[in-house]
């Protein structure tokens, strides 16, 4: 059965709508004074709508959010056609702070409305849950970092010749990553992966790791198994970064001649390419049990000579720049 068209005036229909929704609807004049407040403010803010009329909405904003509130109003006046979304804290009647997620639009020029209309939703509980999740994630991440540091210390204690190798590679890899513009989260993952890139060597006999001469082919083949072993040790640990895969790939080379899988440039993680450069420079520059230190300059010449084939060009350029332009030095 057809119904008669609604012939009620627009403002009557508007009020009927906004007075029965859970979100708060506010209307401001051009200077931010409240000219309408929906009944839902009782549940959200603890106020009666009438007691807020004629008050500047700034009066209820958190002191630290006043600049944001001012920016919201200014933006609405400057761009009246756009819907603006913000998150601000406002004072509840009991003195606590309510976090509101707002959507605002400037209707000052509309003769039927003549105001800035704001719809606001209370997201305080959701925001608190997000903070708690972030705190929990921070604790988990800190635990992972401390675990990796303990593993690194164990590796250092096992092989006195390369004690500090993982730490130095991690520091250099992070510096290269920062030079390449990686963000803080990615740099954390890079640092942790570099800190354990040789963890698989724990399965290689010590007599091979510490031989005072260059390794024979069968011995070197056994050393090469450390990348797969490292991957297998780490693959079931749920890091927020691909730590196990970076470890697995750090001896792969852009031209496909690396090991263990012969991956090509497009298949290798950027972090693994960076670790490869840092690992080579640290290993060549400092003393090993089978040879004297070659020095940083010889190491830089080597990665430059093999730039594009064995080593990623961007990582090489960043590394060379660190040493020759920024004065970077490997720690003891």
Coordinates of C-alpha atoms in Angstrom, one line a residue:
X1 CA 0.0 0.0 0.0
X2 CA 1.5 3.4 -1.0
X3 CA 2.1 6.0 1.7
X4 CA 1.5 9.7 1.4
X5 CA 4.6 11.8 0.7
X6 CA 6.2 13.4 3.8
X7 CA 5.2 17.0 3.6
X8 CA 6.8 18.1 6.9
X9 CA 9.2 21.0 6.7
X10 CA 12.8 20.1 6.2
X11 CA 14.0 21.3 9.7
X12 CA 11.3 19.1 11.4
X13 CA 12.5 16.0 9.5
X14 CA 16.1 16.9 10.3
X15 CA 15.4 17.2 14.0
X16 CA 13.4 13.9 14.0
X17 CA 16.3 12.2 12.5
X18 CA 19.2 13.5 14.6
X19 CA 17.3 13.3 17.9
X20 CA 17.0 9.5 17.5
X21 CA 20.6 8.5 16.5
X22 CA 23.4 7.5 18.9
X23 CA 26.0 9.7 17.3
X24 CA 26.1 13.3 18.5
X25 CA 25.2 16.0 16.0
X26 CA 26.5 19.5 16.7
X27 CA 25.9 22.7 14.7
X28 CA 28.3 25.7 15.0
X29 CA 28.2 29.2 13.7
X30 CA 31.1 30.8 11.8
X31 CA 33.1 31.5 15.0
X32 CA 32.6 28.1 16.6
X33 CA 29.7 28.8 18.9
X34 CA 27.3 25.9 19.5
X35 CA 23.9 26.7 18.0
X36 CA 22.4 23.2 18.1
X37 CA 23.2 20.1 20.1
X38 CA 21.5 16.7 19.7
X39 CA 20.1 14.8 22.7
X40 CA 22.7 12.1 22.3
X41 CA 25.1 14.4 24.1
X42 CA 23.5 13.2 27.3
X43 CA 24.9 9.7 26.8
X44 CA 28.2 10.8 25.2
X45 CA 29.1 13.8 27.3
X46 CA 26.8 13.9 30.3
X47 CA 25.3 17.3 29.4
X48 CA 21.8 18.5 28.7
X49 CA 21.7 19.9 25.2
X50 CA 20.3 23.3 26.3
X51 CA 23.2 24.0 28.7
X52 CA 25.7 23.9 25.8
X53 CA 23.9 26.3 23.5
X54 CA 25.7 29.6 23.0
X55 CA 29.0 28.2 24.3
X56 CA 32.2 28.1 22.1
X57 CA 33.0 24.4 21.3
X58 CA 36.6 25.2 22.2
X59 CA 35.6 25.5 25.8
X60 CA 35.2 21.7 26.0
X61 CA 38.3 20.7 24.0
X62 CA 41.3 19.1 25.8
X63 CA 44.1 21.8 26.2
X64 CA 46.5 19.7 24.1
X65 CA 43.9 19.5 21.3
X66 CA 43.0 23.2 21.1
X67 CA 45.3 23.7 18.1
X68 CA 43.6 20.8 16.4
X69 CA 40.2 22.2 17.1
X70 CA 41.2 25.5 15.7
X71 CA 42.7 23.8 12.6
X72 CA 39.4 22.0 12.1
X73 CA 37.3 25.2 12.1
X74 CA 39.8 27.1 9.9
X75 CA 39.9 24.2 7.4
X76 CA 36.1 24.1 7.3
X77 CA 35.8 27.8 6.6
X78 CA 38.5 27.7 3.9
X79 CA 37.2 24.6 2.1
X80 CA 33.4 24.6 2.6
X81 CA 32.7 21.9 0.0
X82 CA 34.9 19.2 1.7
X83 CA 34.0 16.8 4.5
X84 CA 36.7 17.0 7.2
X85 CA 37.5 14.1 9.6
X86 CA 39.2 14.6 12.9
X87 CA 39.8 12.9 16.2
X88 CA 39.7 15.2 19.3
X89 CA 39.3 14.9 23.0
X90 CA 36.4 16.7 24.8
X91 CA 35.6 17.1 28.4
X92 CA 32.8 15.0 29.9
X93 CA 30.6 16.6 32.5
X94 CA 32.3 14.4 35.2
X95 CA 35.7 15.8 34.3
X96 CA 37.0 12.8 32.3
X97 CA 38.0 13.1 28.6
X98 CA 36.0 11.6 25.8
X99 CA 37.7 10.8 22.5
X100 CA 35.4 11.8 19.6
X101 CA 35.8 10.9 16.0
X102 CA 34.2 13.7 14.0
X103 CA 33.0 14.3 10.4
X104 CA 32.3 18.0 9.7
X105 CA 31.0 20.0 6.7
X106 CA 30.5 23.7 6.3
X107 CA 26.8 24.5 5.4
X108 CA 27.0 28.2 6.4
X109 CA 26.0 29.3 3.0
X110 CA 23.0 26.9 2.8
X111 CA 19.9 29.0 3.6
X112 CA 18.1 25.9 5.0
X113 CA 21.0 25.2 7.5
X114 CA 23.3 28.1 8.0
X115 CA 25.8 26.3 10.2
X116 CA 28.8 24.0 10.4
X117 CA 27.4 20.5 10.9
X118 CA 29.5 18.0 12.9
X119 CA 28.6 14.4 13.6
X120 CA 30.7 12.9 16.4
X121 CA 31.1 9.3 17.6
X122 CA 32.6 8.3 20.9
X123 CA 35.6 6.1 20.2
X124 CA 37.2 6.3 23.7
X125 CA 37.0 2.6 24.4
X126 CA 38.3 1.7 20.9
X127 CA 41.2 4.2 21.3
X128 CA 42.1 2.7 24.7
X129 CA 42.0 -0.8 23.1
X130 CA 44.3 0.4 20.4
X131 CA 46.7 1.9 23.0
X132 CA 46.7 -1.4 24.9
X133 CA 47.3 -3.4 21.8
X134 CA 50.2 -1.1 20.9
X135 CA 51.7 -1.5 24.4
X136 CA 51.3 -5.3 24.1
X137 CA 53.0 -5.3 20.7
X138 CA 55.8 -3.2 22.1
X139 CA 56.4 -5.7 24.9
X140 CA 56.4 -8.6 22.4
X141 CA 58.8 -6.8 20.1
X142 CA 61.1 -6.0 23.1
X143 CA 61.1 -9.6 24.1
X144 CA 62.0 -10.7 20.6
X145 CA 64.8 -8.2 20.5
X146 CA 66.2 -9.3 23.8
X147 CA 66.0 -12.9 22.7
X148 CA 68.0 -12.1 19.6
X149 CA 70.6 -10.2 21.7
X150 CA 71.0 -13.3 23.9
X151 CA 71.4 -15.6 20.8
X152 CA 74.0 -13.2 19.4
X153 CA 75.9 -13.2 22.7
X154 CA 75.9 -17.0 22.6
X155 CA 77.3 -17.0 19.1
X156 CA 80.0 -14.6 20.1
X157 CA 81.0 -16.7 23.0
X158 CA 81.2 -19.8 20.8
X159 CA 83.6 -18.3 18.2
X160 CA 86.1 -15.8 19.6
X161 CA 87.6 -15.0 16.2
X162 CA 84.3 -13.5 15.0
X163 CA 83.0 -12.2 18.3
X164 CA 81.2 -9.0 17.5
X165 CA 80.8 -9.8 13.8
X166 CA 77.0 -10.0 13.9
X167 CA 76.7 -6.8 15.9
X168 CA 79.0 -4.9 13.5
X169 CA 77.2 -6.2 10.5
X170 CA 73.8 -5.2 12.1
X171 CA 75.1 -1.7 12.8
X172 CA 76.5 -1.2 9.3
X173 CA 73.4 -2.8 7.6
X174 CA 71.2 -0.4 9.6
X175 CA 73.3 2.6 8.6
X176 CA 73.0 1.5 4.9
X177 CA 69.2 1.1 5.3
X178 CA 68.9 4.5 6.8
X179 CA 70.9 6.0 4.0
X180 CA 68.5 4.3 1.5
X181 CA 65.5 5.9 3.3
X182 CA 64.1 2.9 5.1
X183 CA 61.5 3.7 7.8
X184 CA 62.1 3.0 11.5
X185 CA 60.1 -0.2 11.6
X186 CA 61.9 -1.6 8.6
X187 CA 65.2 -0.7 10.0
X188 CA 64.4 -2.5 13.2
X189 CA 63.7 -5.7 11.2
X190 CA 66.9 -5.2 9.2
X191 CA 68.9 -4.8 12.4
X192 CA 67.5 -7.9 14.0
X193 CA 67.9 -10.0 10.9
X194 CA 71.5 -8.9 10.5
X195 CA 72.1 -9.6 14.2
X196 CA 71.4 -13.3 13.6
X197 CA 72.3 -13.7 10.0
X198 CA 75.0 -16.3 10.8
X199 CA 72.9 -18.2 13.5
X200 CA 73.0 -21.3 11.3
X201 CA 76.7 -21.6 11.9
X202 CA 75.9 -23.0 15.3
X203 CA 75.4 -26.3 13.4
X204 CA 78.8 -26.1 11.7
X205 CA 81.7 -27.9 13.6
X206 CA 84.0 -25.5 15.5
X207 CA 87.1 -27.0 14.0
X208 CA 85.9 -25.8 10.5
X209 CA 84.9 -22.3 11.7
X210 CA 88.2 -21.7 13.4
X211 CA 90.7 -23.3 10.9
X212 CA 93.7 -21.0 10.5
X213 CA 93.7 -21.5 6.7
X214 CA 91.4 -21.1 3.8
X215 CA 88.8 -23.8 3.6
X216 CA 88.8 -26.7 1.1
X217 CA 85.9 -27.1 -1.2
X218 CA 84.1 -29.8 0.9
X219 CA 84.6 -27.6 4.0
X220 CA 83.2 -24.5 2.3
X221 CA 80.2 -26.5 1.1
X222 CA 79.5 -27.4 4.7
X223 CA 79.8 -23.7 5.7
X224 CA 77.3 -22.8 3.0
X225 CA 74.6 -24.9 4.8
X226 CA 74.4 -22.3 7.5
X227 CA 71.9 -20.2 5.6
X228 CA 69.4 -23.0 5.4
X229 CA 70.1 -24.0 9.0
X230 CA 69.5 -20.4 10.1
X231 CA 66.3 -20.3 8.2
X232 CA 65.1 -23.5 9.8
X233 CA 66.0 -22.3 13.3
X234 CA 64.0 -19.0 12.8
X235 CA 61.1 -19.9 10.5
X236 CA 58.7 -20.9 13.3
X237 CA 59.3 -17.7 15.3
X238 CA 56.5 -15.2 14.5
X239 CA 58.4 -12.0 14.0
X240 CA 56.6 -9.0 12.5
X241 CA 59.4 -8.9 9.9
X242 CA 60.7 -11.7 7.5
X243 CA 63.7 -12.4 9.6
X244 CA 64.0 -16.1 8.6
X245 CA 63.8 -15.3 4.9
X246 CA 66.4 -12.5 5.2
X247 CA 68.8 -14.9 6.9
X248 CA 68.0 -17.5 4.2
X249 CA 68.8 -15.0 1.4
X250 CA 71.8 -13.1 2.6
X251 CA 74.2 -15.0 0.4
X252 CA 72.1 -14.7 -2.8
X253 CA 73.4 -12.4 -5.5
X254 CA 71.6 -10.2 -8.1
X255 CA 73.1 -12.1 -11.0
X256 CA 71.7 -15.4 -9.7
X257 CA 75.1 -16.9 -8.8
X258 CA 74.5 -16.9 -5.0
X259 CA 73.4 -19.6 -2.7
X260 CA 71.5 -21.6 -1.6
X261 CA 68.7 -21.1 -4.2
X262 CA 70.4 -19.0 -6.9
X263 CA 67.8 -16.3 -6.7
X264 CA 67.8 -13.4 -9.1
X265 CA 67.7 -9.7 -8.2
X266 CA 63.9 -9.4 -8.3
X267 CA 63.5 -12.4 -6.0
X268 CA 65.8 -11.2 -3.2
X269 CA 64.5 -9.2 -0.3
X270 CA 66.0 -5.7 -0.1
X271 CA 67.1 -6.3 3.4
X272 CA 69.0 -9.5 2.4
X273 CA 70.8 -7.4 -0.3
X274 CA 71.9 -4.9 2.3
X275 CA 73.0 -7.6 4.8
X276 CA 75.1 -9.1 2.0
X277 CA 77.0 -5.9 1.4
X278 CA 77.5 -5.2 5.2
X279 CA 78.6 -8.8 5.8
X280 CA 81.2 -8.6 3.0
X281 CA 82.7 -5.3 4.1
X282 CA 82.9 -6.3 7.7
X283 CA 84.4 -9.7 6.9
X284 CA 87.1 -8.3 4.6
X285 CA 87.9 -5.2 6.6
X286 CA 88.7 -6.9 9.9
X287 CA 91.0 -9.8 10.9
X288 CA 90.0 -13.4 10.5
X289 CA 91.8 -16.4 11.9
X290 CA 93.2 -17.4 8.4
X291 CA 94.3 -13.9 7.4
X292 CA 95.2 -10.4 8.6
X293 CA 92.7 -7.5 8.3
X294 CA 92.4 -6.2 4.7
X295 CA 91.0 -2.8 5.7
X296 CA 87.8 -1.0 4.8
X297 CA 89.2 0.5 1.5
X298 CA 90.0 -2.8 0.0
X299 CA 86.5 -4.1 1.1
X300 CA 84.9 -1.1 -0.6
X301 CA 86.9 -1.6 -3.7
X302 CA 85.7 -5.2 -3.8
X303 CA 82.0 -4.4 -3.5
X304 CA 82.4 -1.6 -6.0
X305 CA 84.1 -3.9 -8.5
X306 CA 81.3 -6.5 -8.2
X307 CA 78.5 -3.9 -8.0
X308 CA 75.4 -5.1 -10.0
X309 CA 76.6 -8.7 -10.3
X310 CA 77.3 -9.9 -6.8
X311 CA 76.0 -6.9 -4.9
X312 CA 73.0 -4.6 -5.2
X313 CA 74.0 -1.2 -6.7
X314 CA 72.0 0.9 -4.4
X315 CA 73.3 -0.9 -1.3
X316 CA 76.9 -0.6 -2.6
X317 CA 76.6 3.1 -3.3
X318 CA 75.1 3.8 0.1
X319 CA 77.8 1.8 1.9
X320 CA 80.6 3.5 -0.1
X321 CA 79.1 6.9 0.7
X322 CA 78.9 6.1 4.4
X323 CA 82.6 5.3 4.6
X324 CA 84.1 7.8 2.1
X325 CA 81.8 10.8 2.6
X326 CA 80.3 10.4 6.1
X327 CA 83.4 9.0 7.8
X328 CA 81.7 5.8 9.0
X329 CA 84.0 3.4 10.9
X330 CA 83.5 -0.2 11.9
X331 CA 83.5 -0.6 15.7
X332 CA 85.9 -2.9 17.5

